[in-house]
Coordinates of C-alpha atoms in Angstrom, one line a residue:
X14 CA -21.7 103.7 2.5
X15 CA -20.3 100.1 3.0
X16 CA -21.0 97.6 0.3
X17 CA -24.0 95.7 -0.2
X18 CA -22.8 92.6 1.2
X19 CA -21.2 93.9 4.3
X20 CA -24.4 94.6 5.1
X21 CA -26.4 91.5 4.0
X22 CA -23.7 89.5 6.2
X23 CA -24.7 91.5 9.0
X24 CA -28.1 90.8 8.9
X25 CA -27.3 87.0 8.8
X26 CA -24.8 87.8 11.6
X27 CA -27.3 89.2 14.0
X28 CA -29.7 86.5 13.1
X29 CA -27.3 83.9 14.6
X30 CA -26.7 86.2 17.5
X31 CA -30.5 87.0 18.7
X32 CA -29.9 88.3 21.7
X33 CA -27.3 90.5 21.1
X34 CA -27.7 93.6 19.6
X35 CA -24.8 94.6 17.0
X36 CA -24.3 98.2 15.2
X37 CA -21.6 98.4 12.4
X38 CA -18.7 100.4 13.0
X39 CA -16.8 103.1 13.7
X40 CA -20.1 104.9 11.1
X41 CA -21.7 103.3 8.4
X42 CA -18.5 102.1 6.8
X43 CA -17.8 98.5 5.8
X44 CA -15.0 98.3 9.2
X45 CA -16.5 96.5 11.6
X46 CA -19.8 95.0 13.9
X47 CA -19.8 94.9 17.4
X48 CA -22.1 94.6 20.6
X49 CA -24.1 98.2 21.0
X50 CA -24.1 99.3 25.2
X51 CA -21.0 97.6 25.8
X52 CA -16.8 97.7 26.4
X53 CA -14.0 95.6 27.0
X54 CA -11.7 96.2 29.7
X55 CA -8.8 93.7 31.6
X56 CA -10.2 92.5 35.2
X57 CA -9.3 94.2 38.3
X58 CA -7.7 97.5 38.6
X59 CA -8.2 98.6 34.8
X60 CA -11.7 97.9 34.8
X61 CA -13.1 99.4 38.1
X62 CA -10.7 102.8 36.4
X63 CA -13.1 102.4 33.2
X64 CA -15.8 101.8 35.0
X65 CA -15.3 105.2 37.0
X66 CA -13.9 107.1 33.9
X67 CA -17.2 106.2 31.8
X68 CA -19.4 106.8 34.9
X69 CA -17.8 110.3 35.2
X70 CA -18.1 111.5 31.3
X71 CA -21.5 110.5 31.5
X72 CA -22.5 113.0 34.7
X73 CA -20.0 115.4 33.9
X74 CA -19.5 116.0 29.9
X75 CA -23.0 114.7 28.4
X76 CA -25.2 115.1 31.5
X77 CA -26.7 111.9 30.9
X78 CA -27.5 109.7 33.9
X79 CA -24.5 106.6 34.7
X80 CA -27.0 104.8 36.3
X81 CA -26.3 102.2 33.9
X82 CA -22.9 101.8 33.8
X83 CA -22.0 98.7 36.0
X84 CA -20.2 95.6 35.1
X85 CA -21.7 93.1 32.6
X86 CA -21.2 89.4 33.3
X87 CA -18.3 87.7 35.1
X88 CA -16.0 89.0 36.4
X89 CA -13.1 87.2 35.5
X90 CA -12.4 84.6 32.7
X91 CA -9.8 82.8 31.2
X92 CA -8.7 85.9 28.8
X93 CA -8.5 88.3 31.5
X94 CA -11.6 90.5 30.6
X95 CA -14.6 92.8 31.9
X96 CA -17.6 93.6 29.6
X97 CA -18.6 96.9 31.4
X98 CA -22.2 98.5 30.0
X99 CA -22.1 101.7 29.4
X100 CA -25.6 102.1 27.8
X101 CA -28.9 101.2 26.9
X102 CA -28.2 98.4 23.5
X103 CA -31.8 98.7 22.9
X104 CA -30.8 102.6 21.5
X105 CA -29.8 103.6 18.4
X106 CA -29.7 101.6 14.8
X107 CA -27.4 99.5 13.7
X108 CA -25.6 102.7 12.3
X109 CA -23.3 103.2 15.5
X110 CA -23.7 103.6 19.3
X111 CA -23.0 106.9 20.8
X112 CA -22.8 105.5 24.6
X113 CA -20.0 103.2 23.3
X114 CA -18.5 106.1 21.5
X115 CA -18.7 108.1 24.4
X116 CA -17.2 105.5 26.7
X117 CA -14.2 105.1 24.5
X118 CA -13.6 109.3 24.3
X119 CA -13.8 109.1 28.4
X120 CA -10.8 107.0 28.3
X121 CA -8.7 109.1 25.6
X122 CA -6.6 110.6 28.3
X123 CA -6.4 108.1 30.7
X124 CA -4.8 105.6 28.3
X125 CA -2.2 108.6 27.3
X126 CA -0.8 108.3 30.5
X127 CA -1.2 104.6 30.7
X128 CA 0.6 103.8 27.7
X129 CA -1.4 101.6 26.5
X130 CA -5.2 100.8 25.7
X131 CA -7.5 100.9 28.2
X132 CA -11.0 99.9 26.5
X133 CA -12.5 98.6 23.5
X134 CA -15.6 97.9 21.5
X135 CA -16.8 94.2 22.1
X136 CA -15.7 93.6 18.2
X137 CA -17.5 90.3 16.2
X138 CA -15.1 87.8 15.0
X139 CA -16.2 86.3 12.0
X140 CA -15.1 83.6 9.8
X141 CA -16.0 85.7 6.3
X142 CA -13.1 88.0 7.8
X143 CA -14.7 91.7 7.7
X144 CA -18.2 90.0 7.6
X145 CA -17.6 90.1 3.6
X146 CA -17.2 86.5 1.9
X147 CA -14.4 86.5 -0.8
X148 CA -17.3 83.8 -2.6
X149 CA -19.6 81.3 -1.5
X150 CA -18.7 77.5 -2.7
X151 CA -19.5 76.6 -6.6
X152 CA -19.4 72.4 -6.9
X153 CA -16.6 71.3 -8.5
X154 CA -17.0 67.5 -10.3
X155 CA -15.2 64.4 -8.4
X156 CA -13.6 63.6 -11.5
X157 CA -11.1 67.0 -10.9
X158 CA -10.0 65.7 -7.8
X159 CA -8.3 68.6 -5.2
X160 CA -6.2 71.6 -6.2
X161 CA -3.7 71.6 -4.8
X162 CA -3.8 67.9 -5.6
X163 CA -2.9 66.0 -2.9
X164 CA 1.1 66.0 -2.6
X165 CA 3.4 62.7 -2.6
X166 CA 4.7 61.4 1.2
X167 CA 3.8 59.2 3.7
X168 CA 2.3 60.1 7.3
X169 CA 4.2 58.8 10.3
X170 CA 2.8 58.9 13.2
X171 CA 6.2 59.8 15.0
X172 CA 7.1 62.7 12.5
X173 CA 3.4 64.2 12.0
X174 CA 3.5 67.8 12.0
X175 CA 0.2 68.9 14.1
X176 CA -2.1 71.4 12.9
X177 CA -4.7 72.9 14.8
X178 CA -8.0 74.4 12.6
X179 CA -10.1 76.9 14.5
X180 CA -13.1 76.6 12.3
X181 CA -16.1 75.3 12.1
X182 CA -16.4 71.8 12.8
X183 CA -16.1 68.7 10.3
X184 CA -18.5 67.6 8.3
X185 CA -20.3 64.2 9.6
X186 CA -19.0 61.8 6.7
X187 CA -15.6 63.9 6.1
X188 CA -13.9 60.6 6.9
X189 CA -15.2 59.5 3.5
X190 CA -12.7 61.6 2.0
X191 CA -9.2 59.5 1.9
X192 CA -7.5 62.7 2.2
X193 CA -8.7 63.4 5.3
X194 CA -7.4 60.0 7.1
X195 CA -5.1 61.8 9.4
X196 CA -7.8 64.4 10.5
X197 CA -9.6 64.7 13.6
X198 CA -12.2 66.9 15.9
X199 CA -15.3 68.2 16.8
X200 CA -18.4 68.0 14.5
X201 CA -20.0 70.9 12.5
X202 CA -23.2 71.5 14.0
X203 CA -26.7 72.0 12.3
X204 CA -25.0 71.2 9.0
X205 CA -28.8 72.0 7.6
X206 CA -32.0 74.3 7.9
X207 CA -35.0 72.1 8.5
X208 CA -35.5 71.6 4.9
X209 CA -32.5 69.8 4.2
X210 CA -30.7 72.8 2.5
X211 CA -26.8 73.3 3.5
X212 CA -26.4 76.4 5.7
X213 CA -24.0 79.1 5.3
X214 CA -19.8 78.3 5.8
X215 CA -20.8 74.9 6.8
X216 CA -18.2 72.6 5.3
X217 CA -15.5 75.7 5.8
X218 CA -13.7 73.6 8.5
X219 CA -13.2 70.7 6.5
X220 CA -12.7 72.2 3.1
X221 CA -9.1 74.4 5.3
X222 CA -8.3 70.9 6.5
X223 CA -8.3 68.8 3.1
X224 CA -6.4 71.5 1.9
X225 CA -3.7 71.6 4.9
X226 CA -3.8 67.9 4.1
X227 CA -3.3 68.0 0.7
X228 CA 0.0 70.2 0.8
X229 CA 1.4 68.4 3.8
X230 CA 0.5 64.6 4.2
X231 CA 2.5 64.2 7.1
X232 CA 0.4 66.0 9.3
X233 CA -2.0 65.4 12.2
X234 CA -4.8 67.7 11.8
X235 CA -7.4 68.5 14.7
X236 CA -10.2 70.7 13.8
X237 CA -12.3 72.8 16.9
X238 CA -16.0 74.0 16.0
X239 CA -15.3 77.3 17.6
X240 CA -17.1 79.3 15.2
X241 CA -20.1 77.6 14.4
X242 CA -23.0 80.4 14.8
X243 CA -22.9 82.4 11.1
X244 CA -18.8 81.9 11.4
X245 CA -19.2 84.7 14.5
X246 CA -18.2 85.0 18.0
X247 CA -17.4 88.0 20.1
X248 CA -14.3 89.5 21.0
X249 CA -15.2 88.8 24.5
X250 CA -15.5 85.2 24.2
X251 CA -12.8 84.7 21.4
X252 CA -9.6 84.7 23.8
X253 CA -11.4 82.3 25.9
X254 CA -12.6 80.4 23.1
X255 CA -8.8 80.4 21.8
X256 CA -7.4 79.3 25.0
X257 CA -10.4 75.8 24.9
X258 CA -9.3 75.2 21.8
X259 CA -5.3 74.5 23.1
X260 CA -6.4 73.0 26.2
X261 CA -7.3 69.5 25.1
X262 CA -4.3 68.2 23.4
X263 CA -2.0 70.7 24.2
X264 CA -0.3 73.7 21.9
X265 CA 0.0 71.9 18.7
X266 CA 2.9 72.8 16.0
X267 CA 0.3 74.9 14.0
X268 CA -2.4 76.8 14.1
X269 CA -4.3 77.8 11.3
X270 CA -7.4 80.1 11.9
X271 CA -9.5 81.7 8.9
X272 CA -11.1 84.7 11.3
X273 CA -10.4 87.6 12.1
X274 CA -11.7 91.7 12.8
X275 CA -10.6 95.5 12.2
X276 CA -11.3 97.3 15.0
X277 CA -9.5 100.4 14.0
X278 CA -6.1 100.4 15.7
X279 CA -2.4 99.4 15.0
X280 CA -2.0 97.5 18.7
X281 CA -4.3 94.1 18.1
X282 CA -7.0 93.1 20.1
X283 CA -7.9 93.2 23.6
X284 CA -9.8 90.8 24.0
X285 CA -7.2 88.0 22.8
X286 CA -4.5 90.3 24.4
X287 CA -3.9 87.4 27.3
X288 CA -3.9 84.3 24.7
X289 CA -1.6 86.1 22.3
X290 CA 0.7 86.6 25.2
X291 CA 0.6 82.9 26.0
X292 CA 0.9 82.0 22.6
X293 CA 4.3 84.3 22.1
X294 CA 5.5 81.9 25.2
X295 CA 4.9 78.3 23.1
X296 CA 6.8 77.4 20.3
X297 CA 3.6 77.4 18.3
X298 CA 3.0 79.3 15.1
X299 CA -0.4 81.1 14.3
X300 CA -1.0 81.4 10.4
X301 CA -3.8 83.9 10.1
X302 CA -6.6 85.2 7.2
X303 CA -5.5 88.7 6.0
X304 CA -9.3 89.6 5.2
X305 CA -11.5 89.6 2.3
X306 CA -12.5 92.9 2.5
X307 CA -9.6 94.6 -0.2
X308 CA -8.4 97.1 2.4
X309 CA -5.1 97.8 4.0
X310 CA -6.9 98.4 7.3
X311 CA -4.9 96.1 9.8
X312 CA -7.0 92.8 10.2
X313 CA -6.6 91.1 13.9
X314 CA -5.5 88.9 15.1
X315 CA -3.3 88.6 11.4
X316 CA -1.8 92.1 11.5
X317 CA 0.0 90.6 14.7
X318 CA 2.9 89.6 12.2
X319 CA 3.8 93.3 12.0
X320 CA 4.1 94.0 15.6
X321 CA 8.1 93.1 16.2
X322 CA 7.7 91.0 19.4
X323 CA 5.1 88.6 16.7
X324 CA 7.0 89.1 13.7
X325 CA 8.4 85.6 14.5
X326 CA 5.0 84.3 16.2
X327 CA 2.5 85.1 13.6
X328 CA 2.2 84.9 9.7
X329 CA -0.1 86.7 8.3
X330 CA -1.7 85.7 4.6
X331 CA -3.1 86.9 1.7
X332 CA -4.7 85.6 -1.4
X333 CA -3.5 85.3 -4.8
X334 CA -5.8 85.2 -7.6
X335 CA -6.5 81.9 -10.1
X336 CA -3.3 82.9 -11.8
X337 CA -0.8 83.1 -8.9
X338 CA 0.8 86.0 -10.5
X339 CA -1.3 88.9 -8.8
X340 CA -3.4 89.6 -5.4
X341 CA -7.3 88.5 -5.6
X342 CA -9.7 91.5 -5.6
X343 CA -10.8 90.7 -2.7
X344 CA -7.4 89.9 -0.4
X345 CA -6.2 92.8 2.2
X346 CA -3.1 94.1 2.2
X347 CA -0.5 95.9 2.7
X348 CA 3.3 95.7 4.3
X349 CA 1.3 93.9 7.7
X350 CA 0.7 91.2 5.2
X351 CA 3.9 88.6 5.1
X352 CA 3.1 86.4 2.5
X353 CA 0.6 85.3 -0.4
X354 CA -0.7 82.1 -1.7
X355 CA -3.2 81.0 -3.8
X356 CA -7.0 81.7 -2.6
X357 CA -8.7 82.1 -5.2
X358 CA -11.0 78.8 -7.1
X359 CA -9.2 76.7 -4.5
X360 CA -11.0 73.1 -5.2
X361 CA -11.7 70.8 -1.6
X362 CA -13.7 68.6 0.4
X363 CA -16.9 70.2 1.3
X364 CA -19.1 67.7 2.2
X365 CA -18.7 63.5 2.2
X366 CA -18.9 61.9 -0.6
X367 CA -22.3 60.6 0.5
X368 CA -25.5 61.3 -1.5
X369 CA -25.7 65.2 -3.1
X370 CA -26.9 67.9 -0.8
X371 CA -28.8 70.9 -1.8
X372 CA -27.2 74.6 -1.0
X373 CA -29.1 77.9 -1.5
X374 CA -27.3 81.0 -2.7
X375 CA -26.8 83.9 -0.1
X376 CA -25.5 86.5 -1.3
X377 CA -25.7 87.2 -5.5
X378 CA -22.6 88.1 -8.0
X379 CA -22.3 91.6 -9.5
X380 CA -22.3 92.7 -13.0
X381 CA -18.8 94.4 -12.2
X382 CA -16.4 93.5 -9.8
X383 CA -17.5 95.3 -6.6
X384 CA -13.6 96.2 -6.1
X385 CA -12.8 97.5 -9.4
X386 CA -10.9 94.6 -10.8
X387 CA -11.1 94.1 -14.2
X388 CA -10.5 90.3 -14.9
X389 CA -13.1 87.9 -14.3
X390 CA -13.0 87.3 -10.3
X391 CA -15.5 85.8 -8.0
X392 CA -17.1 88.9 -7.5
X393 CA -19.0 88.4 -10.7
X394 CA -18.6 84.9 -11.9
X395 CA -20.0 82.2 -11.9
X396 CA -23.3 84.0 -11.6
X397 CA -25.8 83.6 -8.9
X398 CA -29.0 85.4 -7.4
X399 CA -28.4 84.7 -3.2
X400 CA -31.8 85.0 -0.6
X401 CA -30.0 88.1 1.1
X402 CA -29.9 90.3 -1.7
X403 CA -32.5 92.7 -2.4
X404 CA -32.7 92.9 -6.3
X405 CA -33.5 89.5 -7.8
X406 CA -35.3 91.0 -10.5
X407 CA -35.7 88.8 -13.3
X408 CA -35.0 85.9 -11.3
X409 CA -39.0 85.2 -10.3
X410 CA -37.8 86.2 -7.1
X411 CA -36.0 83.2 -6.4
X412 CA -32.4 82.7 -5.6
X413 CA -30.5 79.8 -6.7
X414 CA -29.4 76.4 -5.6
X415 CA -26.7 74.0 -6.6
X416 CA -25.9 70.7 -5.1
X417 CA -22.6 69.4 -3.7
X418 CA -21.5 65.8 -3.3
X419 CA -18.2 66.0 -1.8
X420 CA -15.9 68.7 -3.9
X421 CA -16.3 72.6 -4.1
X422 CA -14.5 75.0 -5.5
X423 CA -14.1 78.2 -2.8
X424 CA -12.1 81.5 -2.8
X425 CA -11.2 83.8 0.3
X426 CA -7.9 84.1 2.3
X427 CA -9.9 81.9 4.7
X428 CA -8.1 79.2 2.6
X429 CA -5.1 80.9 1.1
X430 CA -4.2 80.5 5.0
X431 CA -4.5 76.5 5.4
X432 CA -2.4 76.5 2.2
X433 CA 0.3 78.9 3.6
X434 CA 0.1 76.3 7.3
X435 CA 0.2 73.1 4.7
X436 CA 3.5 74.9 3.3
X437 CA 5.2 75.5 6.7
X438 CA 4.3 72.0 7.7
X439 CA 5.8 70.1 4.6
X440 CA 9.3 72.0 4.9
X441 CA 9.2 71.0 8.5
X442 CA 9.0 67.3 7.8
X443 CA 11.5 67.9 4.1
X444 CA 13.7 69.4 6.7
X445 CA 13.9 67.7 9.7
X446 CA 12.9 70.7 11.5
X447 CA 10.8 70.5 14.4
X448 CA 10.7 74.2 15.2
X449 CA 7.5 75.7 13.1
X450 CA 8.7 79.1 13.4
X451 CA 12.5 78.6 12.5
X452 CA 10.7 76.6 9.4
X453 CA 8.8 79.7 8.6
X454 CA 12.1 82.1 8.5
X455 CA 13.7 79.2 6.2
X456 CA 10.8 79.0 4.1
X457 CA 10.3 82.7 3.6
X458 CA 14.4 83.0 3.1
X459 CA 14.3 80.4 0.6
X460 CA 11.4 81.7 -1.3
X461 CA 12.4 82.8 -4.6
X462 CA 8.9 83.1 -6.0
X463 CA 6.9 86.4 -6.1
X464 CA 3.9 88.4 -6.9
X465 CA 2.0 91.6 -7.7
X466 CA 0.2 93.0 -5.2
X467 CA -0.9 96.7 -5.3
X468 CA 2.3 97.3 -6.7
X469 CA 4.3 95.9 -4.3
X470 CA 6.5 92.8 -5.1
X471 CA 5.3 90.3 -2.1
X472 CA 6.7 86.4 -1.1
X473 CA 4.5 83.8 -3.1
X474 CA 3.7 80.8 -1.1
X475 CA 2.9 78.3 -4.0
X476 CA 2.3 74.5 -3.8
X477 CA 4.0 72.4 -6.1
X478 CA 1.1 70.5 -6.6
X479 CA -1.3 73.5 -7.3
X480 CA -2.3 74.5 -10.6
X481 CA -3.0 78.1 -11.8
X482 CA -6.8 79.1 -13.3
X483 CA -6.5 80.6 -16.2
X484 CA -7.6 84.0 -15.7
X485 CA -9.8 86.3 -18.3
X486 CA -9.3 90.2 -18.7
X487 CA -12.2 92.1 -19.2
X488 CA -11.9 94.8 -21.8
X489 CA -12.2 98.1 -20.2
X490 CA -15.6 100.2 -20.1
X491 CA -16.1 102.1 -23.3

């Protein structure tokens, strides 16, 4: 059974997605959401051969009717992909979809011989990185200032290092903040629900770029509202999407993207399979979330770094928690995972530093952490009752609000990821180096720090002006 907030995100998932219909996947396991009735395929020859394949299983093996198989949407886009319907979406619960199961078996052998994938599940790509928040932002006082704290250098113009954030969008008085001078982009829409109340991973955008500012000041950082609805986009828009987000100003230096799906497989994602190959073609380096989800399931388009013709392109990161020492409860891992830095009680820019906004609790902590950790992590403190959570006994049934005024504390490889870019980009401009990945290999040789992680030793990508949490044991269960 997947975890109680897997499944309260998807409910606030499929809320900003109305009118498409989403089943979790590949069962009822905490994996993945994607869109019920349809598939992915590349344009032209390999989707008219799905198109037949599926049509053929249908008549032939399950003796249901293919009247409805036929090609969904354009034809062609900018990624190089066909959504193909291969059932009613309307069937089913959001438990699975056997037409898209089916579709995917009709292609087993074909992609045998082909070498290579054929089809997919139109996979959501979500900013809480396997729909499952590592926390939701706790407000942190303005007399703490940022941690990392903001690092010493100047910004040159000439020399800036540019960073590219595909996020959510920046707040509308971020430019309040005096670390975010250098920053630039497009706005964060509906920053609030009718009644004034902060919604969901708004503010995510500009809390990854305070924090890419505050490791590297010589930067030049640009940050794309790509991912405004919920954090969520399909896998068949999310190459395009990509691709938009480069075309403006051209491929920057870095880019730093807290988002992310399983989907199952060791080979990526189809449905960025055309931007990743432009991206292996620019000099440009992706820094990618590992996931929140504490699993060692590869995590797209992250687990990239592990495929040898990315190993160079793509750097894939986890969290560490308060303490630096030892992987947060909720961080993936595993060897597809490259490096680790701190993501856990990170403390940013949220909002301006305007008057205070109100934000209501989503999801609600746990007595015990939900991953078996035994110190105090996010999972349990500090306590909060959230609107999607069923059991708010006690509470008068009401969940609870805080209010922000410009800093937040915030945990989740979504921002162990800005930190890890922030690091690249300072050694480039220490070093004189103007090739990102080249900086990344000299970084990582140089690294001499390390952590804990399921065992494993792992590189420990730590700010010299961050500063550990103290972290608490809990004493084990009697």
């Amino acid at each position: 059974m997947a975890p109680q907030r897997f499944h309260e995100q998807f409910d606030q998932i499929q809320r900003s997605m109305p009118d498409v219909p989403l089943a979790m996947g590949p069962d009822d396991s905490a994996e993945f959401f994607y869109e019920k009735g349809v598939v992915l395929a590349r344009d032209g020859a390999e989707a008219a051969l799905v198109e037949d394949r599926v049509r053929t299983h249908f008549t032939e093996a399950t003796g249901l009717s293919a009247d409805h198989v036929r090609r969904a949407g354009p034809e062609t886009n900018r990624s190089g992909i066909t959504r193909i319907q291969v059932g009613d979406p309307g069937h089913g619960d959001r438990h699975g979809d056997r037409a898209v199961h089916h579709a995917l078996r009709a292609l087993s052998e074909a992609e045998g011989r082909a070498g290579h994938r054929l089809v997919s599940r139109n996979h959501v790509v979500s900013i809480a990185v396997n729909a499952c928040p590592g926390d939701e932002p706790v407000p942190a006082p303005l007399t703490q200032g940022t941690n990392p704290a903001p690092a010493d250098g100047p910004y040159d113009a000439d020399t800036a290092v540019k960073v590219l954030v595909v996020d959510t969008g920046l707040m509308a008085d971020f430019s309040s903040s005096p670390l975010l001078a250098h920053t630039q982009g497009d706005p964060q829409l509906r920053e609030c629900d009718e009644a004034g109340v902060l919604q969901q991973y708004v503010g995510h955008g500009t809390f990854i770029a305070g924090l890419v500012a505050a490791v590297a000041p010589n930067t030049e950082i640009t940050v794309r509202n790509t991912l405004n609805d919920a954090g969520a986009i399909l896998e068949s828009d999310f190459g395009a999407a990509l691709f938009a987000s480069v075309d403006e100003h051209g491929w920057p230096d870095v880019i730093s993207l807290s988002a992310g799906t399983s989907n199952g497989r060791t080979d990526g994602l189809l449905g960025i399979d055309a931007f990743m190959t432009e991206l292996r073609a620019q000099g440009t380096l992706l820094v990618a979330a590992a996931g929140n989800n504490s699993s060692a399931t590869p995590f797209w388009p992250a687990a990239y770094a592990d495929l040898p013709e990315y190993r160079d392109v793509v750097l894939s990161v986890g969290a560490l928690r308060g303490d630096g020492d030892y992987g947060a409860c909720f961080s993936n891992h595993g060897s597809w995972v490259k490096a680790y830095a701190p993501g856990e009680r990170l403390t940013g820019v949220l909002t301006g530093f305007g008057a205070p906004v109100p934000y209501v609790y989503q999801h609600s902590t746990y007595d015990a952490c939900r991953y078996g950790f035994t110190y105090t992590c996010t999972c349990q403190y500090p306590r909060h009752t959230g609107v999607l959570s069923e059991d708010r006994a006690g509470t008068g049934g009401k969940p609870d609000q805080v209010m922000f005024e410009g800093y937040a504390h915030w945990s989740g490889t979504s921002f162990a990821t800005p930190v890890a870019a922030g690091m690249v980009a300072a050694h480039m401009t220490a070093h004189k180096e103007s090739a990102p990945r080249a900086a990344l290999r000299q970084l990582l040789d140089a690294t001499t720090a390390y952590a804990e992680v399921r065992g494993a030793h792992v590189p420990a990508l730590r700010p010299p002006t961050w500063q550990p949490v103290p972290v608490v044991r809990l004493a084990p269960p009697a």
